[in-house]
Coordinates of N, CA, C and O in Angstrom, one line a residue:
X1 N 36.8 -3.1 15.0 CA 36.1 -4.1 14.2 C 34.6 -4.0 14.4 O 33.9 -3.8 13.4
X2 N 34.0 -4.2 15.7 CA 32.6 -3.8 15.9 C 32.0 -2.1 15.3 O 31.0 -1.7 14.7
X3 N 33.3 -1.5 15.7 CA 32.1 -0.4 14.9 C 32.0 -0.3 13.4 O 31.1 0.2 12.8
X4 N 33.0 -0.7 13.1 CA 33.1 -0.8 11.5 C 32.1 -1.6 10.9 O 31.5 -1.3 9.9
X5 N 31.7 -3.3 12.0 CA 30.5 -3.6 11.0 C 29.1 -3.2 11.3 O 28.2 -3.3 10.6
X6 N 29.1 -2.6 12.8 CA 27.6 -1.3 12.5 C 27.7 -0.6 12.1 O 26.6 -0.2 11.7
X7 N 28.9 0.2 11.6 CA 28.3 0.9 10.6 C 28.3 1.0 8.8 O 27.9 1.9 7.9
X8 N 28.9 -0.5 8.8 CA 28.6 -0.7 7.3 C 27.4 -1.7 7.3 O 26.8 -1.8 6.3
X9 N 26.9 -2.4 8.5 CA 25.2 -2.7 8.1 C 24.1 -1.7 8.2 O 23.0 -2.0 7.9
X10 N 24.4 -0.2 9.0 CA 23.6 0.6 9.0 C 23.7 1.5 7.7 O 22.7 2.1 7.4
X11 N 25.0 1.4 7.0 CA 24.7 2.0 5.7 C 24.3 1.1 4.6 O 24.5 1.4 3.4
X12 N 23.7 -0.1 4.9 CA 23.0 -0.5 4.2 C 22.1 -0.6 3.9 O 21.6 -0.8 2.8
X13 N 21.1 -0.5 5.7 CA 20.4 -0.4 5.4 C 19.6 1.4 5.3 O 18.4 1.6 5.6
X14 N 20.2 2.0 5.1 CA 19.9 3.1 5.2 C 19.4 3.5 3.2 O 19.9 2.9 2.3
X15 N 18.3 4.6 3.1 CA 18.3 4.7 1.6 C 19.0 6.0 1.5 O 18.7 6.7 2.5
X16 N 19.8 6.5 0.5 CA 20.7 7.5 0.7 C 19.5 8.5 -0.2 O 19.2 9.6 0.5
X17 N 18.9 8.5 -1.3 CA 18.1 8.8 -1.9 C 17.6 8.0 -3.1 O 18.1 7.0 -3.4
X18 N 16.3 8.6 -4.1 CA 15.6 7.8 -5.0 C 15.6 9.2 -6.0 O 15.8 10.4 -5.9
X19 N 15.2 8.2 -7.2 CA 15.1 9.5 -8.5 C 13.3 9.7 -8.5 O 12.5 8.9 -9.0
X20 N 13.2 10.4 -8.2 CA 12.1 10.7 -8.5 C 11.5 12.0 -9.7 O 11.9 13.2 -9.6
X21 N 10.5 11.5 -10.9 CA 10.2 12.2 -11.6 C 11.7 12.8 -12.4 O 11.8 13.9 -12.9
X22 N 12.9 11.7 -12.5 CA 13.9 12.0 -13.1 C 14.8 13.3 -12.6 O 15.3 14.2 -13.3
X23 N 15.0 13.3 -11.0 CA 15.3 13.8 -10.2 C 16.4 13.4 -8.9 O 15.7 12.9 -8.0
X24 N 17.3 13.4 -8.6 CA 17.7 12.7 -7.9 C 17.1 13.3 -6.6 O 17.1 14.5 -6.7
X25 N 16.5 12.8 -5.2 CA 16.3 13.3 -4.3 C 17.0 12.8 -3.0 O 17.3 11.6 -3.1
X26 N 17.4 13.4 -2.0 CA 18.0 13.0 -0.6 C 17.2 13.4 0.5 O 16.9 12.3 1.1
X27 N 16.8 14.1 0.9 CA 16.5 14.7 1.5 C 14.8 13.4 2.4 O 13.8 13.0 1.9
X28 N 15.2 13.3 3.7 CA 14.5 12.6 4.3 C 13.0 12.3 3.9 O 12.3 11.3 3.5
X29 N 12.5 14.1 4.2 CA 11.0 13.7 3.8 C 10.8 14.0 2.6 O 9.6 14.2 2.4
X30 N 11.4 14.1 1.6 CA 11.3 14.1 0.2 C 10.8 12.8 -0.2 O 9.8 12.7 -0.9
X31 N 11.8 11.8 0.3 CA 11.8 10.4 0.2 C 10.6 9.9 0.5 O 9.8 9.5 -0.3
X32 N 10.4 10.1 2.1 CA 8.8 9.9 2.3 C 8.0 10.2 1.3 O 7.6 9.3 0.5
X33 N 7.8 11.9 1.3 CA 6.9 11.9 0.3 C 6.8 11.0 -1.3 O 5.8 10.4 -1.7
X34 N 8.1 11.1 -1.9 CA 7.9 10.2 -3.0 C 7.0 8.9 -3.1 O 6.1 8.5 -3.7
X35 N 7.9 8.4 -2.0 CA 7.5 6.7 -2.0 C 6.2 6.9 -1.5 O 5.4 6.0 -1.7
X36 N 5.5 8.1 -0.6 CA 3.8 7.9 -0.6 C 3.0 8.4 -2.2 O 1.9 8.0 -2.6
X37 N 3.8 9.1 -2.8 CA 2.9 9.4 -4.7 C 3.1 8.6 -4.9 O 2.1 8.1 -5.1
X38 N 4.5 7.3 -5.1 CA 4.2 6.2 -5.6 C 3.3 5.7 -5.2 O 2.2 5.9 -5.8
X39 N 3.2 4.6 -4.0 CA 1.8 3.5 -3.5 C 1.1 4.2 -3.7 O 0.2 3.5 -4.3
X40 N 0.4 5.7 -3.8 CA -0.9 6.5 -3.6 C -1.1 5.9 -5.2 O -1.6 4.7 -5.3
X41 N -0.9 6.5 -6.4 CA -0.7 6.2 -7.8 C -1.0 4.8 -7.7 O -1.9 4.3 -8.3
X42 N -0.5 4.3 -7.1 CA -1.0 2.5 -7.7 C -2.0 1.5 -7.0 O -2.5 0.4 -7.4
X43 N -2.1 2.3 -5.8 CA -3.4 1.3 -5.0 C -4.7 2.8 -5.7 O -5.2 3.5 -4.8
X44 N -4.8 3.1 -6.7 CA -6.0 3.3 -6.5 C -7.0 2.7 -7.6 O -6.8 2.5 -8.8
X45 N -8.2 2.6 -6.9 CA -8.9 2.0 -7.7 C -10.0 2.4 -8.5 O -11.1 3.0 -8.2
X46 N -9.2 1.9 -10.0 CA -9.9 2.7 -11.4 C -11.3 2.1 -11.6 O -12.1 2.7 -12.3
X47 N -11.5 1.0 -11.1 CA -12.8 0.6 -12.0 C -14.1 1.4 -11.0 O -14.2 1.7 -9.8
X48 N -15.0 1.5 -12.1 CA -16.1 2.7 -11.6 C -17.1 2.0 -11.2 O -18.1 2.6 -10.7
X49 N -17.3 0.5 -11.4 CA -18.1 -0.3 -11.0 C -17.1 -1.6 -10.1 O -15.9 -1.8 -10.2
X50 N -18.2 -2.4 -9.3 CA -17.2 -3.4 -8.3 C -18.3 -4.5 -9.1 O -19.3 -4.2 -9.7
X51 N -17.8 -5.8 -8.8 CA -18.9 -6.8 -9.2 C -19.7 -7.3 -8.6 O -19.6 -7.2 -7.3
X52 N -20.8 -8.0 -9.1 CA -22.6 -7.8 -8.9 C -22.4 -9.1 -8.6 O -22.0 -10.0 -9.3
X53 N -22.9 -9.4 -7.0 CA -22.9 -10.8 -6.5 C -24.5 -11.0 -6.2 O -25.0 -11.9 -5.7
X54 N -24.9 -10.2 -6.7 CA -26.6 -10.6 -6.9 C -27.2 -10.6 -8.4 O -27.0 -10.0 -9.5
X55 N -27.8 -11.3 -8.1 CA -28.4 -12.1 -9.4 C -30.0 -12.5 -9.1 O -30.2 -13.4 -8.3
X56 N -30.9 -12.0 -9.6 CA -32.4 -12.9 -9.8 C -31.9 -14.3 -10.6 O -32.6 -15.2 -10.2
X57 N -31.1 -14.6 -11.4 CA -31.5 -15.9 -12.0 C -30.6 -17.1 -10.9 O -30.8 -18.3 -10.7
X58 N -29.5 -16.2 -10.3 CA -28.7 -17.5 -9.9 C -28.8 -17.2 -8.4 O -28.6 -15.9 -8.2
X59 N -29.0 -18.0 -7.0 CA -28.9 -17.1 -6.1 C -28.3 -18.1 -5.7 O -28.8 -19.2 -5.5
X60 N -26.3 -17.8 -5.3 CA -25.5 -18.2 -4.8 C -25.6 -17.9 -3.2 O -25.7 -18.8 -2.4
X61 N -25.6 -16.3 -3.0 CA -25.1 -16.0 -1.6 C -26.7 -15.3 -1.8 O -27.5 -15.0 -2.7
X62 N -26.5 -15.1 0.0 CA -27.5 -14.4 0.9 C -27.7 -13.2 0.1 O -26.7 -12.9 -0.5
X63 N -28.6 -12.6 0.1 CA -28.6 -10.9 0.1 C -27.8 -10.0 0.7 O -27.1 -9.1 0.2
X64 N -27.9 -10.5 2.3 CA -27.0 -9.8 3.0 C -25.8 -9.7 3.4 O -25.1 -9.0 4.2
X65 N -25.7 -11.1 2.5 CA -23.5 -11.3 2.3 C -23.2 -10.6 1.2 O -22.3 -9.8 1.2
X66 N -24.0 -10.9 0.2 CA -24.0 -10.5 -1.6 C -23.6 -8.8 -1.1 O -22.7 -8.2 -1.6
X67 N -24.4 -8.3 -0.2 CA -24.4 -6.4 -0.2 C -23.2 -6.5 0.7 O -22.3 -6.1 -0.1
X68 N -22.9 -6.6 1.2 CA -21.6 -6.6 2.1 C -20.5 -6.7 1.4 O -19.7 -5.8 1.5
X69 N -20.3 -8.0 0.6 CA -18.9 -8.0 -0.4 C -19.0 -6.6 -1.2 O -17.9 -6.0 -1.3
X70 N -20.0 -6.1 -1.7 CA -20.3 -5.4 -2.6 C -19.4 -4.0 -2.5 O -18.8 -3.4 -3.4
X71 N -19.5 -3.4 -0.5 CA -19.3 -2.6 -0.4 C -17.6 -2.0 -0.6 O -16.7 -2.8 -0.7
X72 N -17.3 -0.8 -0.6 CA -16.3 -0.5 -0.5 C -15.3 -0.5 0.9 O -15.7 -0.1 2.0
X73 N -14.2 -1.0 0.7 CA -13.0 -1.4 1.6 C -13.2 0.1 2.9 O -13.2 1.3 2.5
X74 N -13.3 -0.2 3.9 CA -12.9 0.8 5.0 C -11.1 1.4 5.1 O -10.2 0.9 4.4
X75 N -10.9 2.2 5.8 CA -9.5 2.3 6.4 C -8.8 1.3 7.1 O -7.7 0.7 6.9
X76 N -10.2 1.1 8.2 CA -9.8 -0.3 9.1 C -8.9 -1.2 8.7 O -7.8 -1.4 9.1
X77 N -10.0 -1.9 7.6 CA -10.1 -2.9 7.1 C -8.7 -3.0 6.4 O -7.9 -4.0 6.5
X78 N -8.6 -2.0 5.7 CA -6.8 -1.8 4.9 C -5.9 -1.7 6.1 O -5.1 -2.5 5.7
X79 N -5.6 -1.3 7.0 CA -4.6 -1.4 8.1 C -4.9 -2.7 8.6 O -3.8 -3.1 9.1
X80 N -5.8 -3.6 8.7 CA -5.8 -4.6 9.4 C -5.1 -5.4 8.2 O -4.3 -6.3 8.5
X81 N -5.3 -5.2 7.0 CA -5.1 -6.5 6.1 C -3.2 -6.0 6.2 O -2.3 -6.9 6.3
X82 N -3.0 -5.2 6.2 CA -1.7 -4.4 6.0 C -1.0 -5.2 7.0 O 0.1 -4.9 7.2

């Protein structure tokens, strides 16, 4: 009875394979690889401009907070939020 229910909760949680690109795939690092073209494809970021927290007419934040938000996200910074 014990091994029967490890090893029907380890085949659950196991993925046997994904369709990819209308493909069925198994194969371990296939899988890997897929599921990294997926998240790669969707965390990236299309806009060619970020928004302008400085302003001459309105001055909400510091200059030197305003350039800061401004900047682009590090690696760090994504592993730490992660």
């Amino acid at each position: 009875f014990f091994h029967t229910s490890i090893k029907r909760r380890l085949s659950k949680q196991s993925i046997a394979g994904v369709a990819c690109d209308g493909t069925w795939v198994e194969n371990p690092q296939d899988i890997k690889e897929a599921a990294l073209s997926f998240f790669k494809a969707k965390f990236v970021e299309t806009l060619s401009s970020r928004a302008q927290f400085r302003s001459s007419k309105i001055k909400v934040l510091p200059m030197a907070m305003a350039e800061m938000l401004e900047q682009p996200f590090s690696e760090i910074e994504i592993w730490e939020a992660v």
